[in-house]
Structure formats: structure tokens, C-alpha cells
Short mmCIF file of C-alpha atoms in Angstrom, two decimals:
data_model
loop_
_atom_site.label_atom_id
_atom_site.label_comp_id
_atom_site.label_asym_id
_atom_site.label_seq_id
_atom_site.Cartn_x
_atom_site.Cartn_y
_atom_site.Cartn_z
CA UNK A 1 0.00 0.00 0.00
CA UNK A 2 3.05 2.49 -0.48
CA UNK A 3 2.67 3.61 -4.19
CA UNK A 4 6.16 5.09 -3.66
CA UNK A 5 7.86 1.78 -3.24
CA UNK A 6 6.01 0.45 -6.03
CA UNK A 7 7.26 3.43 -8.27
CA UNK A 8 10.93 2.57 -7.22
CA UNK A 9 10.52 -1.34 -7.93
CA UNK A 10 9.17 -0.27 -11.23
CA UNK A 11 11.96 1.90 -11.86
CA UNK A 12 14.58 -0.94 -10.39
CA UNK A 13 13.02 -2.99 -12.31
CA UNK A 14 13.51 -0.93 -16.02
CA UNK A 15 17.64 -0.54 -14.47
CA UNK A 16 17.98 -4.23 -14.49
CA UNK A 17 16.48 -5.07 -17.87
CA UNK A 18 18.58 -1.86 -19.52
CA UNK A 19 21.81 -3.08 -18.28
CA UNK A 20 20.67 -6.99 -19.45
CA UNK A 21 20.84 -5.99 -23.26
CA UNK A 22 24.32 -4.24 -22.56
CA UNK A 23 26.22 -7.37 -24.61
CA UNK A 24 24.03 -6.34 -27.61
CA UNK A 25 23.87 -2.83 -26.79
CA UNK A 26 26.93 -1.38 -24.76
CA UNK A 27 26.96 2.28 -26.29
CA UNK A 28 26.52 5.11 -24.13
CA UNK A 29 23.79 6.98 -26.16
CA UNK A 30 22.19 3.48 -26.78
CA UNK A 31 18.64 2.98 -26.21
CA UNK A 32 19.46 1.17 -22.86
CA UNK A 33 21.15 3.35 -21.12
CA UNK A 34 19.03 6.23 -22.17
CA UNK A 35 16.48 4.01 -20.26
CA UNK A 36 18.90 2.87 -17.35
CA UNK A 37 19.72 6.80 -16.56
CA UNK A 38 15.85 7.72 -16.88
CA UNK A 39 15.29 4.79 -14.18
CA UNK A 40 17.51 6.16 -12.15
CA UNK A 41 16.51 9.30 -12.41
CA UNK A 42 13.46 8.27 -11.09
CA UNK A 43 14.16 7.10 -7.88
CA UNK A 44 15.42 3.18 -7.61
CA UNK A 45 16.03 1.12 -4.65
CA UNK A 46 18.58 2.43 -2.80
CA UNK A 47 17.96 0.98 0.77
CA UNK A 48 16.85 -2.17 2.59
CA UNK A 49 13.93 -1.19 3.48
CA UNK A 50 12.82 -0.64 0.33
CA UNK A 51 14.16 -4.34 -1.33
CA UNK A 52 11.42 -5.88 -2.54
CA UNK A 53 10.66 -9.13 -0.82
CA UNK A 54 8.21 -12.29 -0.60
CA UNK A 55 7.05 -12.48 3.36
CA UNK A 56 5.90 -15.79 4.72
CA UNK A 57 3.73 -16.47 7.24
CA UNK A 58 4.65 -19.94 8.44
CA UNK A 59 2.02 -22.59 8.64
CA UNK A 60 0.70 -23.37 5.20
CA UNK A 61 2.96 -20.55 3.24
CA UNK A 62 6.67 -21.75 4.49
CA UNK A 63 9.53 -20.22 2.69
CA UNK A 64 10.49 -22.50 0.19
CA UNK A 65 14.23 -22.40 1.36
CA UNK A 66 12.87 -23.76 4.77
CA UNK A 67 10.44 -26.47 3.15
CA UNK A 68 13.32 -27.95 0.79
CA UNK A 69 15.51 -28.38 3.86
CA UNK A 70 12.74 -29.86 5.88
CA UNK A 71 11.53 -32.57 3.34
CA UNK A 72 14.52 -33.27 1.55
CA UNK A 73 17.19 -32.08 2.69
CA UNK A 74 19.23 -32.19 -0.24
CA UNK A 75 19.53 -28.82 -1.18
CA UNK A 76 23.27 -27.83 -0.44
CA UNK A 77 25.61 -24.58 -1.34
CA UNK A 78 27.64 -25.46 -3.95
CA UNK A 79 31.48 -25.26 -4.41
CA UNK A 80 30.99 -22.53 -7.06
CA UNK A 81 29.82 -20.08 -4.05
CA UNK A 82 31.50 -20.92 -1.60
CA UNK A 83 35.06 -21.16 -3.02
CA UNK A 84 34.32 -17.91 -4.98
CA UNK A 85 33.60 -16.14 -1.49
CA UNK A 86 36.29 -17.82 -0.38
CA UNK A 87 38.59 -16.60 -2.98
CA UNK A 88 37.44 -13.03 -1.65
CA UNK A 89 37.85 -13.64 2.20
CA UNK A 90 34.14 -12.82 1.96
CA UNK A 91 32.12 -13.32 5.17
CA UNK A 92 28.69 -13.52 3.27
CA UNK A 93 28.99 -17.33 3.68
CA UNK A 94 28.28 -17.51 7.03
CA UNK A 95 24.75 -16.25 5.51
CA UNK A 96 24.89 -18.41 2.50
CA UNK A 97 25.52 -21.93 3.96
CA UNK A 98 26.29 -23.82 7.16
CA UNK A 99 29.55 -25.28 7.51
CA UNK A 100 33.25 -25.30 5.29
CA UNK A 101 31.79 -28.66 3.37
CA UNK A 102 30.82 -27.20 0.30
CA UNK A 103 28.49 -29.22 -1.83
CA UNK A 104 30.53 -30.68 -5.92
CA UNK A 105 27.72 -29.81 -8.30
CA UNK A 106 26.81 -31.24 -11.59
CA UNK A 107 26.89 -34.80 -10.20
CA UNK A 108 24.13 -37.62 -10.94
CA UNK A 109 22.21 -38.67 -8.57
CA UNK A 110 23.94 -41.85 -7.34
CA UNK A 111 27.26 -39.79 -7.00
CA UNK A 112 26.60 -37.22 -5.17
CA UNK A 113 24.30 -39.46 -2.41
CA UNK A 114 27.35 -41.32 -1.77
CA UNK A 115 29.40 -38.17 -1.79
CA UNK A 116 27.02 -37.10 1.29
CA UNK A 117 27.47 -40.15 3.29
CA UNK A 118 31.11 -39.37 3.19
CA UNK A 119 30.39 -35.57 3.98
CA UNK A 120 27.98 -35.73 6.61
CA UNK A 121 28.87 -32.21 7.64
CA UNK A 122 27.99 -30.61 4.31
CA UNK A 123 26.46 -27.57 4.00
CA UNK A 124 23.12 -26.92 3.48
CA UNK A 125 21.59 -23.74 1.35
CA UNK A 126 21.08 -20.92 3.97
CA UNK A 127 21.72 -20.95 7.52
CA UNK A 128 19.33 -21.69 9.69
CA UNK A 129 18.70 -18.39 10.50
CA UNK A 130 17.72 -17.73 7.04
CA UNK A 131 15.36 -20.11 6.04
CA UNK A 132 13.01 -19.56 8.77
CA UNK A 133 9.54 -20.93 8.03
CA UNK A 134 9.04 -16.89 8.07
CA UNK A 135 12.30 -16.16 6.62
CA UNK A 136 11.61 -13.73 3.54
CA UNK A 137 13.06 -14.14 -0.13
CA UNK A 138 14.59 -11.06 -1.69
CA UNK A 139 13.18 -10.37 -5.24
CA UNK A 140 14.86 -7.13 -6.12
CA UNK A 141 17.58 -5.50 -3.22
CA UNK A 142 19.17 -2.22 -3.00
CA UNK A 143 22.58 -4.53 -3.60
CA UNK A 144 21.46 -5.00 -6.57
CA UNK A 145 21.11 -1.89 -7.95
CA UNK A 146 23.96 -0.64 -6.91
CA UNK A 147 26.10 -3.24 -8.16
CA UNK A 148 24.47 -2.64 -11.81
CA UNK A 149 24.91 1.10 -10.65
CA UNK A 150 28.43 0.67 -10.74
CA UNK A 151 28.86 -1.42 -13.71
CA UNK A 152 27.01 1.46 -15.10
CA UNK A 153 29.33 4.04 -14.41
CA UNK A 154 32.08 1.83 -15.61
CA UNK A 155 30.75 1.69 -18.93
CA UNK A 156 30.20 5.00 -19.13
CA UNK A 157 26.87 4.96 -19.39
CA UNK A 158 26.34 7.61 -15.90
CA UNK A 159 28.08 9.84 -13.92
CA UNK A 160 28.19 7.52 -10.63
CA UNK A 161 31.41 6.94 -8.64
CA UNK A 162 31.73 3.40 -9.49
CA UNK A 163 33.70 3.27 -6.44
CA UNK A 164 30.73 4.34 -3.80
CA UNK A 165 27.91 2.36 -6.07
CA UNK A 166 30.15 -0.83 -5.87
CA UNK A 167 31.02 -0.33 -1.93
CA UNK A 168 27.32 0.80 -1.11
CA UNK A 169 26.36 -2.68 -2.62
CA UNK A 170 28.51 -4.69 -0.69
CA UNK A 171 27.39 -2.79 2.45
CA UNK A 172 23.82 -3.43 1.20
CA UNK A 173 23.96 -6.82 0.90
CA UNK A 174 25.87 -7.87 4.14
CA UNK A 175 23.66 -5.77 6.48
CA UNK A 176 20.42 -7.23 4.49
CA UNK A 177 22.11 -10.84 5.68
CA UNK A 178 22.78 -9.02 9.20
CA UNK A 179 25.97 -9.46 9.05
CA UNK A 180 28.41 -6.70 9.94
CA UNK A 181 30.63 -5.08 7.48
CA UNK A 182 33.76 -6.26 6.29
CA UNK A 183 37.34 -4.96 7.19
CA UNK A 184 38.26 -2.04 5.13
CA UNK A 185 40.94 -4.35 3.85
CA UNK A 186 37.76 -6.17 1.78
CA UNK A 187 37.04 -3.37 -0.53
CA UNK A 188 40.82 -2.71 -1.31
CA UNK A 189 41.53 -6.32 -2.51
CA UNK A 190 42.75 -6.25 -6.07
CA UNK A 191 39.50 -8.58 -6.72
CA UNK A 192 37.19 -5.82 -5.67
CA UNK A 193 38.34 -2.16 -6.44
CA UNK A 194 37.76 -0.71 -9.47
CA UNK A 195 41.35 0.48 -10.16
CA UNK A 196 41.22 0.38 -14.09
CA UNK A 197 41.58 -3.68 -14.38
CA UNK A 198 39.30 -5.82 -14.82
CA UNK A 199 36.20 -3.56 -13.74
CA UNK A 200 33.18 -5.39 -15.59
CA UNK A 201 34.70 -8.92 -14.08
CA UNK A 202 35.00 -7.47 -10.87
CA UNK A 203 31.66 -6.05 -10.86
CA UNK A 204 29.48 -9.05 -12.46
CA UNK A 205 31.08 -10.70 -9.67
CA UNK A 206 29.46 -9.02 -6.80
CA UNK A 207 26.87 -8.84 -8.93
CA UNK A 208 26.63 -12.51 -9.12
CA UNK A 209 27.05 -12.60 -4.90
CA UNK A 210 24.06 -9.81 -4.75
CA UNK A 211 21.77 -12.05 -6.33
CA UNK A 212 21.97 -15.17 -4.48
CA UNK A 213 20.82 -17.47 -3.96
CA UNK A 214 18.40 -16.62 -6.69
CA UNK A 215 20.18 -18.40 -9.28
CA UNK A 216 18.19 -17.35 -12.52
CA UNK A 217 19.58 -13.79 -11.63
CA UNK A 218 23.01 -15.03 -11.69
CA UNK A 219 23.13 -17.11 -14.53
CA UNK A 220 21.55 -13.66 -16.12
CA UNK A 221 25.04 -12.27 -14.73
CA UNK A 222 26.79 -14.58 -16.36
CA UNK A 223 25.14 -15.11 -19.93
CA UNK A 224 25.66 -11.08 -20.20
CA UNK A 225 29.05 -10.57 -18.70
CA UNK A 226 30.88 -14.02 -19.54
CA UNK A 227 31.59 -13.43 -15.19
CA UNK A 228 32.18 -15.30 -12.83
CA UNK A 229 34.55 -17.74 -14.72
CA UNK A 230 32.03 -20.96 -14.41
CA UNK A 231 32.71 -24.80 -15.04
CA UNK A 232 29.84 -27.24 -16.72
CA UNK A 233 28.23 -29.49 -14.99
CA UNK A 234 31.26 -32.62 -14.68
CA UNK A 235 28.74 -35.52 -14.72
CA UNK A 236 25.69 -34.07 -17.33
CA UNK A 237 22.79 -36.28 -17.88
CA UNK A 238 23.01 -36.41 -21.47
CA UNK A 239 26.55 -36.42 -23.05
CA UNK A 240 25.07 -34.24 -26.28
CA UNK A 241 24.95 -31.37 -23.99
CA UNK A 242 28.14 -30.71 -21.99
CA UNK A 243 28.31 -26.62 -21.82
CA UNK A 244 26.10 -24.56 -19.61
CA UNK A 245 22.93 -23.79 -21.00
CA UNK A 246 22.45 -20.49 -22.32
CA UNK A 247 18.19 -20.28 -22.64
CA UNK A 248 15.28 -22.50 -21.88
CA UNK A 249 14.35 -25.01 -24.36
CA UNK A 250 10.33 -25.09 -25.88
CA UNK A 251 8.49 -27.66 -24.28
CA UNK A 252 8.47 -30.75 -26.74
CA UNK A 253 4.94 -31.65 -28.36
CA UNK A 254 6.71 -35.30 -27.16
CA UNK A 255 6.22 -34.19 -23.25
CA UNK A 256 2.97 -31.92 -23.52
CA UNK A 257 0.01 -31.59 -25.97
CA UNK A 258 -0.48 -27.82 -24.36
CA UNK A 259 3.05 -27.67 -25.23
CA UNK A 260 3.90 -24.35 -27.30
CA UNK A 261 4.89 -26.64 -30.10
CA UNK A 262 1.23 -28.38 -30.79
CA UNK A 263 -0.46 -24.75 -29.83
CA UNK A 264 2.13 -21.93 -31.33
CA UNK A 265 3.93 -23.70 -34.05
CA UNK A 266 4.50 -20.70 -36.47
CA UNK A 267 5.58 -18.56 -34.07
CA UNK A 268 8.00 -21.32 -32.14
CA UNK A 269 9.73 -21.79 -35.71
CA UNK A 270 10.26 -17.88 -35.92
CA UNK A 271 11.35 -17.86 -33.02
CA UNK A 272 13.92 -20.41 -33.02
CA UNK A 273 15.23 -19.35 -36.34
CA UNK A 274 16.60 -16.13 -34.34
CA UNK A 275 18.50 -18.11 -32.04
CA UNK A 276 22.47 -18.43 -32.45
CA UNK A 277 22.48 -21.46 -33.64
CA UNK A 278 18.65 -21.76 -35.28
CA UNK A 279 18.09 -25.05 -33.74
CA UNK A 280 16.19 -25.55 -30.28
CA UNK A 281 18.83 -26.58 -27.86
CA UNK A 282 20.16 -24.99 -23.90
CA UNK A 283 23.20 -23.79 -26.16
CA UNK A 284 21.65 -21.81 -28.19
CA UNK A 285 21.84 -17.92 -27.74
CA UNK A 286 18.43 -15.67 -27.63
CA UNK A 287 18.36 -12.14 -28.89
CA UNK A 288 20.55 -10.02 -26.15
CA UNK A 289 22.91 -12.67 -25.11
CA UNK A 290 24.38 -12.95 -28.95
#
């Protein structure tokens, strides 16, 4: 009921899809970041209380985080995250998972169960504290936008310090974990200051952090930026796809007959003849990440 909030998620919201179509469209006078300066114009998320957020109750509505660990208890932070914080000296993991046993990803099924009975100490996703049958789950967080913020100002595309947009969203995110902020030490690390080298890597990359554990937004991070550096799966299901997927396939007329295939079939065919390659596959390319 606060039409002012809503007007900033709206305008967050127009940010994050300008700076998605910066691989096709990187110029400064570009039609996205004509757009991504008019959003921030007018008025974007810059605080925590203003991160937009799915509240459970608890009962029937459990955040989902909580029911997976409850039920199955199978859902586990992966190497990828943790050794990337890692890499960084980054406390975010005491948020993130729940002990210094990371979770190998990408294995089948039979693998990775064994792998558990030897790692009875692995960590799960989220610490306890954070998957609260309450617990929220971020949607859209003032990290956020200041991390694209600051990849924004790298490009040239505002007139943001990239230095205070890309500190602001660190501070963002670990006080919307409570967590307290790191040593000054954290932001000086040649990983993390935007000292001329390797600015849009360092930035997707706390992008990437910002995000989590929403993992479409991440792999968004990466399909546009080519950041963090990320392996394939080491044990795929099906050996004709061994890269990480770069789009959703169609549903197959094969697994639905409401599948867009049996209902949309002119339009399906147009639109996979715009992929990179024209064929229907994860490895193909859509529109803005070619």
C-alpha cells in the first residue's frame, strides 16, 4: 500500500532489464542506457527497506528455502559459491551456507548421495537463520542496484562513482544478511576495487554474490558478462549437452500436448530461427545474449 515503493521497484526494475541488453547494446547513447539513466533518475532502490521481498507467514505458506531443507534435505551450497567467497575472504557465507563442506555440483544422482554419506557435515543452502519458516526471499535489493549502478558508471553509461555504487552494494547486501561489514581491507583487494583492471569482471562478480541465492539472476550475470569464470556441470545427464545452458528449451509436443509446439507452431519456428544457432537446444543464444 506504499505507491512510492512500487514506483521505485518499477523503476529498479527498467535498471535491471537496460543493463541486461548491454552485450548487444553497450553504447553510451544506446537505447538502454538512455532508459537505465531515466530509471535512475526516477528514484530506484537504494535501501533495505525498500528491497522488494516475498514475506511468509509460516504454517501453510513456508519459505520454500525452509520447506526444501525440511523434506529433503538435499539442497546444499555449492562449491561454485563458496570457493568464490572464499577466494574473496568474503564473510557472506556464514549467511549463504552452514559449515566449510561445500556441496561438488553437476553430479548424478547416485554420486553425489554417496558423496554425502562421506560428507555428513555438508552444508546446506542458507543458515538456519535464514530459512526460517518466516524467513523472507529477496526479489529485487538495493545490492542490486547498486552493483548494476556501478557497472554502469564503468561503462560510461552515468556519472556515478563506481567506487561508492560498488562499496554501497557490498554494504547493502551484508547488512540485508545481518551481518556486519567487512574490514576495510575487503574493498581494497585487487578482486574488488575498481582500479582500471578488470572492472566489468569485478563487478558481475558481486553482482553474481548480490543475487543469491536466486540463481536465474546469476546465470543472467553470467550469460551477459561471460563473469564469474564458471565450469559445466562434470557428470551431465546427457553427453550431447556438456556446456552450460544459455536459454530454456520449448516444451516438446513429445512431453505436452499444451506444449507451445502443438499450440504456437509458427511462431515457435520464428522464433527459433533467431537463435544463435537456429536449432532448439540450452546452447543456443536468444536475442541479447548474442
Amino acid at each position: 500500500n506504499d505507491i512510492s515503493k512500487w514506483k521505485k521497484f518499477a523503476a529498479s526494475l527498467r535498471a535491471m532489464m537496460a543493463i541486461q541488453l548491454t552485450k548487444r547494446y553497450p553504447g553510451t547513447s544506446d537505447y538502454p542506457a538512455v532508459e537505465f539513466r531515466a530509471a535512475i533518475a526516477d528514484g530506484v532502490i537504494e535501501s533495505n527497506a525498500d528491497n522488494v521481498a516475498l514475506n511468509f507467514p509460516g504454517g501453510s505458506f513456508k519459505n520454500p528455502y525452509w520447506s526444501d531443507f525440511d523434506g529433503q534435505r538435499d539442497n546444499g551450497e555449492s562449491t561454485t559459491i563458496y570457493n568464490l567467497l572464499s577466494s574473496l575472504g568474503d564473510g557472506r557465507h556464514a549467511a549463504f551456507g552452514t559449515s566449510s563442506t561445500p556441496v561438488p555440483f553437476g553430479l548424478k544422482e547416485a554420486s553425489i548421495n554417496d558423496w554425502i554419506k562421506n560428507n555428513v557435515t555438508w552444508s546446506h543452502l542458507m543458515a538456519a537463520n535464514n530459512r526460517l519458516e518466516t524467513s523472507p526471499v529477496y526479489m529485487l535489493t538495493a545490492s542490486q542496484l547498486y552493483a548494476v549502478r556501478a557497472e554502469a558508471a564503468v561503462r560510461g553509461w552515468t556519472t556515478d562513482d563506481k567506487t561508492a555504487m560498488i562499496n554501497a552494494s557490498i554494504n547493502a547486501s551484508f547488512t540485508q544478511w545481518g551481518l556486519s561489514l567487512p574490514a576495510a581491507s575487503y574493498y581494497t583487494q585487487s578482486g574488488v576495487i575498481l582500479d582500471g583492471t578488470n572492472e566489468i569482471q569485478k563487478v558481475a562478480i558481486q553482482e553474481f554474490i548480490a543475487g543469491f541465492p536466486n540463481g536465474r539472476a546469476g546465470w543472467n550475470v553470467y550469460r551477459r558478462t561471460g563473469f564469474p569464470a564458471l565450469t559445466a556441470a562434470p557428470d551431465p545427464l546427457n553427453a550431447a549437452h556438456t556446456t552450460i545452458p544459455r536459454r530454456y528449451i520449448f516444451t516438446p509436443a513429445t512431453v505436452s500436448t499444451f506444449s507451445e509446439y502443438s499450440l504456437n507452431a509458427a511462431n515457435v519456428a520464428a522464433a527459433v530461427g533467431r537463435l544463435v544457432p537456429a536449432t532448439d537446444q540450452p546452447e543456443s543464444r536468444i536475442w541479447w545474449d548474442q
